[in-house]
PDB file of C-alpha atoms in Angstrom:
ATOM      1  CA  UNK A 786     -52.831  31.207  19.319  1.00 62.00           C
ATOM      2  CA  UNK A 787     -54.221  31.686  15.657  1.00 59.00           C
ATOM      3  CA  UNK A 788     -54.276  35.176  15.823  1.00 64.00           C
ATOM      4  CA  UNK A 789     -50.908  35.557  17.553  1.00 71.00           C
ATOM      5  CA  UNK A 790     -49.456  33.067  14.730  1.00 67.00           C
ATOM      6  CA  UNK A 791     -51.406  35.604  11.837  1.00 66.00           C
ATOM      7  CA  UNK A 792     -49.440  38.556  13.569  1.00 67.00           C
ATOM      8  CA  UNK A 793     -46.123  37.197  13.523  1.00 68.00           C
ATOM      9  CA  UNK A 794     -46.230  35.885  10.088  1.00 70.00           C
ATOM     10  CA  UNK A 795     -48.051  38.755   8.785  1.00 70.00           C
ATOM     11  CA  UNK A 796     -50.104  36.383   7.209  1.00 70.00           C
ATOM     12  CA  UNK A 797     -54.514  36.172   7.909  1.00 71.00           C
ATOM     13  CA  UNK A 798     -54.126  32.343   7.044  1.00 73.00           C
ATOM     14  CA  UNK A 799     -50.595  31.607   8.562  1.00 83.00           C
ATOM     15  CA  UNK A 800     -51.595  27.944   8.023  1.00 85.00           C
ATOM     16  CA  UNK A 801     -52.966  25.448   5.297  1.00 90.00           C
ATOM     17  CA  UNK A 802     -53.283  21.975   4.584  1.00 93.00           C
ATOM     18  CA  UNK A 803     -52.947  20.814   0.892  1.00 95.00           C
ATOM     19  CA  UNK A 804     -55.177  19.118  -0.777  1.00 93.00           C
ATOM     20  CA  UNK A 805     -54.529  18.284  -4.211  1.00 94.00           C
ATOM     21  CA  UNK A 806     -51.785  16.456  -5.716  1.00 96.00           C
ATOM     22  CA  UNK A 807     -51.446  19.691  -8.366  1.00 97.00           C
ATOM     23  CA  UNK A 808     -47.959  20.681  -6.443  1.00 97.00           C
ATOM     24  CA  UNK A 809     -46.421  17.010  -6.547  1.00 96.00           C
ATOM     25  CA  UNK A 810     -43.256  16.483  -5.818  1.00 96.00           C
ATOM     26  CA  UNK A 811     -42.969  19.669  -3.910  1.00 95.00           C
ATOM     27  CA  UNK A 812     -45.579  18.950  -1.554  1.00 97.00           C
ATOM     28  CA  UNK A 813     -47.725  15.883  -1.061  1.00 96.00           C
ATOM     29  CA  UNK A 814     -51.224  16.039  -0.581  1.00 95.00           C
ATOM     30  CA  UNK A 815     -51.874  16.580   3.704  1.00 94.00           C
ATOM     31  CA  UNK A 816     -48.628  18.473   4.078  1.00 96.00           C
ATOM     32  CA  UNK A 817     -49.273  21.353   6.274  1.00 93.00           C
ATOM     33  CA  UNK A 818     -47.632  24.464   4.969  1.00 95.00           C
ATOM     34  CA  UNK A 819     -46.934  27.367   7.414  1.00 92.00           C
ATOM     35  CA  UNK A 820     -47.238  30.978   5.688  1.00 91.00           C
ATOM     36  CA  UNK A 821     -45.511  34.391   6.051  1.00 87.00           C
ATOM     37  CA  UNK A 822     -46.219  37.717   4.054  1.00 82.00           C
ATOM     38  CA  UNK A 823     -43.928  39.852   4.470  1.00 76.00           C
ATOM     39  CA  UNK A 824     -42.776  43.604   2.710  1.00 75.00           C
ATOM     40  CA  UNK A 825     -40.323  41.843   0.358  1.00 81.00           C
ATOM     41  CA  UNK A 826     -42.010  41.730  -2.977  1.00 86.00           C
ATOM     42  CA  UNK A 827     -43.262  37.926  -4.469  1.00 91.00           C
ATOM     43  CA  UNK A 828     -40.377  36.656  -7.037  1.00 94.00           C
ATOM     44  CA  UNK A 829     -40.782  34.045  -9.694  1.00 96.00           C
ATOM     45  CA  UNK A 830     -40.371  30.720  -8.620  1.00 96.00           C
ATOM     46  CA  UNK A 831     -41.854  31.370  -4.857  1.00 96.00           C
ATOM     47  CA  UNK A 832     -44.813  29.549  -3.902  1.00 96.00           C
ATOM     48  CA  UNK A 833     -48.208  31.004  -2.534  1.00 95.00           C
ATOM     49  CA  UNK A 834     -50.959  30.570  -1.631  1.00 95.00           C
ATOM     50  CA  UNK A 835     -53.671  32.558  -2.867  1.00 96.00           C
ATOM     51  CA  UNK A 836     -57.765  33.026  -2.792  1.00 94.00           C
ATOM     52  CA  UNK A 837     -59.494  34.082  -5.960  1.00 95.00           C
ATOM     53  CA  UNK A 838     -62.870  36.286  -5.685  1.00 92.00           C
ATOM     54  CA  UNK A 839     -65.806  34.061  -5.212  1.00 92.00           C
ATOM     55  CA  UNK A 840     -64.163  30.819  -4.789  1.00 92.00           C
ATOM     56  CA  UNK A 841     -63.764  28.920  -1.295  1.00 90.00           C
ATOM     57  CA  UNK A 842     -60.644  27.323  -0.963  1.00 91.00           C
ATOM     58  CA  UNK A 843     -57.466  28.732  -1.303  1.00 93.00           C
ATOM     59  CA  UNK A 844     -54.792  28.051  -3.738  1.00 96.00           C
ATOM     60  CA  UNK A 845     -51.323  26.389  -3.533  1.00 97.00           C
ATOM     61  CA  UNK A 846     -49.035  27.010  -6.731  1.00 98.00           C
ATOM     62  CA  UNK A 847     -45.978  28.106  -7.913  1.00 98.00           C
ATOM     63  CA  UNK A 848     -45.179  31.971  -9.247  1.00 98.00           C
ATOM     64  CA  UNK A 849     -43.888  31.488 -12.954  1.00 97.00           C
ATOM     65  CA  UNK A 850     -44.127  35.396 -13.740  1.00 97.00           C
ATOM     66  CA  UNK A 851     -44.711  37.981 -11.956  1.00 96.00           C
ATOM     67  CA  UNK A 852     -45.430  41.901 -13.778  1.00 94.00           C
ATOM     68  CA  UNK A 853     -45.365  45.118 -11.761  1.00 90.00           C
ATOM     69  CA  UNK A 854     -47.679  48.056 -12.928  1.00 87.00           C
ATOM     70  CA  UNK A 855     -45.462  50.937 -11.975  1.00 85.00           C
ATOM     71  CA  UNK A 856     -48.918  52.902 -12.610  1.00 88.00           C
ATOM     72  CA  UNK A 857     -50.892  51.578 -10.167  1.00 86.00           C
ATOM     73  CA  UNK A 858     -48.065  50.162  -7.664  1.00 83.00           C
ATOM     74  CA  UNK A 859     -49.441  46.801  -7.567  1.00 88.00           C
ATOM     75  CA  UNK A 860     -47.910  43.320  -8.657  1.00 92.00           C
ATOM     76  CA  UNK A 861     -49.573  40.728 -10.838  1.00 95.00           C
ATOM     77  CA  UNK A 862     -48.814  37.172 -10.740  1.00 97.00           C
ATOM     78  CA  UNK A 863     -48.993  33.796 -13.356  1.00 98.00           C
ATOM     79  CA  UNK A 864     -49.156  30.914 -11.325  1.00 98.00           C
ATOM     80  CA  UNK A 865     -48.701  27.420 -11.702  1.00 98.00           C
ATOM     81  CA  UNK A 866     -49.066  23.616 -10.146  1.00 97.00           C
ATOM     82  CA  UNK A 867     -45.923  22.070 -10.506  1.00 98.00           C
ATOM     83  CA  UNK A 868     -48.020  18.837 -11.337  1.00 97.00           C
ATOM     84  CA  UNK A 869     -50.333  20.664 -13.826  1.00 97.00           C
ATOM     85  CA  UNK A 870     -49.626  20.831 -17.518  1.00 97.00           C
ATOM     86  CA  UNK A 871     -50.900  24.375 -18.076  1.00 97.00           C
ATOM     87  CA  UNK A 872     -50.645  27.498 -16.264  1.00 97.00           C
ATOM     88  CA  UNK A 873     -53.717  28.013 -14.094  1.00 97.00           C
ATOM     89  CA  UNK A 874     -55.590  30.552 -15.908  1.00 96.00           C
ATOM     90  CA  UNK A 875     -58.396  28.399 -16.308  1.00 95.00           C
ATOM     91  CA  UNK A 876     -58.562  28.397 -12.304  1.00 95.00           C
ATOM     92  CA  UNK A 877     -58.879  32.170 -12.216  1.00 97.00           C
ATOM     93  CA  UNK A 878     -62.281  33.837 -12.892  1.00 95.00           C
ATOM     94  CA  UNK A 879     -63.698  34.534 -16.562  1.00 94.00           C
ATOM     95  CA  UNK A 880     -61.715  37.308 -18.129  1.00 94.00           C
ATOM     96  CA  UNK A 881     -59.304  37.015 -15.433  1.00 95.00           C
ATOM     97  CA  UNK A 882     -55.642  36.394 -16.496  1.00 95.00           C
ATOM     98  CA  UNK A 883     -53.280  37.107 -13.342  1.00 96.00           C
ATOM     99  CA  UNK A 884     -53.091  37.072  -9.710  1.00 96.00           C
ATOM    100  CA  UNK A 885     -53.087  40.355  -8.214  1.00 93.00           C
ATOM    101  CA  UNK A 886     -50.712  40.778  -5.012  1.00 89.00           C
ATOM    102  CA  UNK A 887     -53.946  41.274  -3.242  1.00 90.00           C
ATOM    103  CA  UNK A 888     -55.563  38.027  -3.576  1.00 94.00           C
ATOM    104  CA  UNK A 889     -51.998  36.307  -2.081  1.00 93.00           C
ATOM    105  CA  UNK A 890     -52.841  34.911   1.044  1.00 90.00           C
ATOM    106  CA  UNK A 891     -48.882  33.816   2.018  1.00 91.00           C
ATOM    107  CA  UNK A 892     -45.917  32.871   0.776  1.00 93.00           C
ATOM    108  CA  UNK A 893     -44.654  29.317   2.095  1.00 94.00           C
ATOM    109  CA  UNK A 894     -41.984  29.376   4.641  1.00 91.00           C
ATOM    110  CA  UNK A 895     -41.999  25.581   6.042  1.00 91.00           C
ATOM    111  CA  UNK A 896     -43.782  22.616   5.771  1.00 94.00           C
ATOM    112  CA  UNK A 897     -45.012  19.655   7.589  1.00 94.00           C
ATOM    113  CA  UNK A 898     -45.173  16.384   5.459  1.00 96.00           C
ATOM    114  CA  UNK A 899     -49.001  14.729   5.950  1.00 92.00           C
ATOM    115  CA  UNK A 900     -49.827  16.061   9.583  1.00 92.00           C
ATOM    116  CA  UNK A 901     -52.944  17.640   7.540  1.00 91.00           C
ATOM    117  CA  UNK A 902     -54.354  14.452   6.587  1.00 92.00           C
ATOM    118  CA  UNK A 903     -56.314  14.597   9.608  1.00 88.00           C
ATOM    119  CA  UNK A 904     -58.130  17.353   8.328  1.00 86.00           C
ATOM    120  CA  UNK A 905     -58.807  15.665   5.230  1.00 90.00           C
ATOM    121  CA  UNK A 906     -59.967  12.273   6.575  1.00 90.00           C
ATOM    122  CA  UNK A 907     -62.613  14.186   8.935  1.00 86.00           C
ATOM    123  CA  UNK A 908     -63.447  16.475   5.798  1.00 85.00           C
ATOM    124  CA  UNK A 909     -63.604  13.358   3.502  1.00 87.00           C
ATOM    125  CA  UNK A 910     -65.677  11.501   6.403  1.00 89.00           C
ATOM    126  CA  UNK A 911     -68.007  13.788   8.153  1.00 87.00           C
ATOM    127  CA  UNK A 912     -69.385  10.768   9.701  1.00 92.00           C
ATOM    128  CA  UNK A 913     -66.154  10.178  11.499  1.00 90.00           C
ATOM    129  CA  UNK A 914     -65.983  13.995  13.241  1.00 87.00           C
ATOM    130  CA  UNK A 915     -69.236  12.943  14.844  1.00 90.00           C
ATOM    131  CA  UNK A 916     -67.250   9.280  16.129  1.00 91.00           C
ATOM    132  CA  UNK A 917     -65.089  11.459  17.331  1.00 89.00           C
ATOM    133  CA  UNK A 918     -66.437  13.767  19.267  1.00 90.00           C
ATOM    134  CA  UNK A 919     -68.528  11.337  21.244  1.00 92.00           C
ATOM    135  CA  UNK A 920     -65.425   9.230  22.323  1.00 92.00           C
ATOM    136  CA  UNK A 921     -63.822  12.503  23.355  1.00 91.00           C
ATOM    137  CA  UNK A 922     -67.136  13.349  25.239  1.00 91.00           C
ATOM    138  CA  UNK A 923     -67.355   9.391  26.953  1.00 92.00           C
ATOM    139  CA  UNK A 924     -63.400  10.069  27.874  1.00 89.00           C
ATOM    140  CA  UNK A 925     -64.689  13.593  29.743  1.00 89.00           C
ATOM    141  CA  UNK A 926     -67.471  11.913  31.256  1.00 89.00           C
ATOM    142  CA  UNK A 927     -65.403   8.923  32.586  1.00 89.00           C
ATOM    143  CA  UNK A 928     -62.096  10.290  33.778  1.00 85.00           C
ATOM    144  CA  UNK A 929     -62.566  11.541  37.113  1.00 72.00           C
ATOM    145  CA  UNK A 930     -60.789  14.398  38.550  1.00 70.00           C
ATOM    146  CA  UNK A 931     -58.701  13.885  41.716  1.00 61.00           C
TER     147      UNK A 931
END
């Protein structure tokens, strides 16, 4: 289903879960966004998602300018929270001051408000994932099949 969901939306993450309160009031943290990429260029104002070189989790923010090299064909992007007082290049790596069109992972499409909060409850309490499992396992071993 994941890879069916990545084809359609052109997208290799066609869905995320946010976790910070950086894009308040647009989204709330545990809204699960749903992600397309597709051949119309990124505009000011749209907001991605995109994964920097070297760092884990994705980011959520909002395009505030975007600059295309006519040299080089590609499109470079200044991004930031709606929440945050600064643009975020102080997220990006040292030396680094936009987001190339190749680090954007989606643009966002719909969203979901909080149905990703169970991802962040089990991330927040790995104990819980463990709980979890073992009442889903008891349920398997004690329904019976007729």
């Amino acid at each position: 289903m994941w890879k069916g969901l990545a084809v359609v939306t052109n997208s290799e993450s066609p869905i995320v879960v946010v976790l910070s309160e950086s894009m308040e009031p647009a989204f709330q943290r545990g809204d699960l966004l749903l992600l397309s990429m597709f051949s119309n260029p990124v505009r000011v104002g749209d907001i991605c998602v995109f994964k920097i070189d070297g760092k884990v989790i994705p980011i959520v923010h909002r395009v505030l300018e975007v600059h295309d090299n006519n040299t080089d064909g590609k499109q470079y992007l200044l991004t930031k929270g709606d929440n945050n007082p600064v643009d975020d290049r102080g997220l990006y790596n040292r030396g680094q001051m936009w987001v190339s069109d190749k680090e954007v992972v989606g643009r966002v499409s719909m969203y979901m408000p909080y149905i990703g909060m169970v991802t962040i409850i089990l991330n927040d309490y790995p104990q819980l994932k463990v709980v979890l499992l073992a009442v889903m396992g008891i349920f398997v071993l004690i329904t019976k099949e007729e």
